[in-house]
Short mmCIF file of C-alpha atoms in Angstrom, two decimals:
data_model
loop_
_atom_site.label_atom_id
_atom_site.label_comp_id
_atom_site.label_asym_id
_atom_site.label_seq_id
_atom_site.Cartn_x
_atom_site.Cartn_y
_atom_site.Cartn_z
CA UNK W 16 58.11 -5.18 18.81
CA UNK W 17 55.27 -4.21 21.15
CA UNK W 18 55.88 -0.57 20.34
CA UNK W 19 55.66 -1.28 16.60
CA UNK W 20 52.40 -3.23 17.01
CA UNK W 21 50.92 -0.49 19.15
CA UNK W 22 51.94 2.18 16.64
CA UNK W 23 50.45 0.20 13.74
CA UNK W 24 47.18 -0.39 15.63
CA UNK W 25 46.90 3.32 16.46
CA UNK W 26 47.66 4.30 12.86
CA UNK W 27 45.05 1.93 11.46
CA UNK W 28 42.48 3.26 13.92
CA UNK W 29 43.12 6.80 12.70
CA UNK W 30 42.66 5.74 9.09
CA UNK W 31 39.36 4.12 10.00
CA UNK W 32 38.15 7.36 11.55
CA UNK W 33 38.88 9.44 8.44
CA UNK W 34 36.61 7.46 6.08
CA UNK W 35 33.37 5.93 7.26
CA UNK W 36 30.23 4.59 5.62
CA UNK W 37 26.90 6.24 6.35
CA UNK W 38 23.57 7.37 4.93
CA UNK W 39 22.68 11.05 4.58
CA UNK W 40 19.67 13.00 3.36
CA UNK W 41 20.38 16.22 1.51
CA UNK W 42 20.26 18.02 -1.82
CA UNK W 43 22.39 17.79 -4.94
CA UNK W 44 23.52 21.30 -5.83
CA UNK W 45 26.47 22.81 -7.70
CA UNK W 46 29.80 24.19 -6.53
CA UNK W 47 28.91 27.78 -7.50
CA UNK W 48 25.58 28.05 -5.67
CA UNK W 49 26.28 25.52 -2.89
CA UNK W 50 23.64 25.64 -0.15
CA UNK W 51 21.50 28.25 -1.95
CA UNK W 52 19.37 25.57 -3.65
CA UNK W 53 18.42 23.21 -0.85
CA UNK W 54 14.68 23.87 -1.28
CA UNK W 55 14.61 21.59 -4.36
CA UNK W 56 12.12 23.92 -6.08
CA UNK W 57 11.72 23.90 -9.86
CA UNK W 58 13.66 27.18 -10.01
CA UNK W 59 16.52 25.73 -7.96
CA UNK W 60 16.60 22.55 -10.06
CA UNK W 61 16.90 24.59 -13.27
CA UNK W 62 19.72 26.69 -11.81
CA UNK W 63 21.67 23.64 -10.61
CA UNK W 64 21.23 21.94 -13.98
CA UNK W 65 22.40 25.06 -15.84
CA UNK W 66 25.42 25.54 -13.57
CA UNK W 67 26.53 21.90 -13.90
CA UNK W 68 25.99 22.02 -17.66
CA UNK W 69 28.09 25.21 -17.66
CA UNK W 70 31.02 23.45 -16.00
CA UNK W 71 30.38 23.64 -12.24
CA UNK W 72 30.87 20.41 -10.32
CA UNK W 73 27.90 18.87 -8.51
CA UNK W 74 28.02 18.94 -4.69
CA UNK W 75 26.01 17.31 -1.93
CA UNK W 76 24.49 19.61 0.72
CA UNK W 77 23.51 18.00 4.02
CA UNK W 78 23.04 19.48 7.48
CA UNK W 79 24.17 22.87 6.15
CA UNK W 80 27.49 21.46 4.93
CA UNK W 81 28.53 21.52 1.29
CA UNK W 82 30.41 18.33 0.46
CA UNK W 83 32.38 17.64 -2.69
CA UNK W 84 31.42 14.54 -4.66
CA UNK W 85 34.26 12.23 -5.57
CA UNK W 86 34.97 12.31 -9.34
CA UNK W 87 33.97 8.70 -10.00
CA UNK W 88 30.65 9.26 -8.15
CA UNK W 89 29.58 12.37 -10.06
CA UNK W 90 27.87 10.43 -12.87
CA UNK W 91 25.54 8.86 -10.29
CA UNK W 92 24.03 12.24 -9.33
CA UNK W 93 23.31 13.64 -12.81
CA UNK W 94 19.67 12.47 -12.78
CA UNK W 95 19.20 14.13 -9.36
CA UNK W 96 20.51 17.68 -9.92
CA UNK W 97 18.58 20.00 -7.61
CA UNK W 98 16.66 17.15 -5.95
CA UNK W 99 16.41 16.07 -2.32
CA UNK W 100 18.07 12.67 -2.10
CA UNK W 101 19.26 9.94 0.24
CA UNK W 102 22.91 9.01 -0.31
CA UNK W 103 24.72 5.91 0.93
CA UNK W 104 28.48 6.20 0.82
CA UNK W 105 31.68 7.08 2.59
CA UNK W 106 32.92 10.42 3.78
CA UNK W 107 36.60 11.31 3.75
CA UNK W 108 37.18 14.86 4.96
CA UNK W 109 34.84 17.03 2.89
CA UNK W 110 34.43 14.56 0.00
CA UNK W 111 31.70 11.94 -0.29
CA UNK W 112 32.03 8.78 -2.37
CA UNK W 113 28.55 7.63 -3.34
CA UNK W 114 27.67 3.95 -3.30
CA UNK W 115 23.97 4.55 -4.05
CA UNK W 116 21.56 7.45 -4.39
CA UNK W 117 17.76 7.62 -4.38
CA UNK W 118 15.08 10.29 -4.18
CA UNK W 119 14.16 11.33 -0.64
CA UNK W 120 10.57 10.80 0.43
#
């Protein structure tokens, strides 16, 4: 029984490590261009908007990493395509689930 309890505790700890809540500052880009549009210039915003309109999925770029945005969270970023933003959410592997998003200062 002790072995089972220890195994369950260890397993639950690993699950807790894989998904954690945090706040990140970064840029909303698109899957095609990725980190190429982190300057949030008017030109970059237009490109990101055109790529997403053309079928590319939005992505979140932070600290040089391009993170996928969970499907149910993608609607939350549509007003921020190409913008620098602050995202609150959870990260699981390379996919972020967004709880809230606002413009970065």
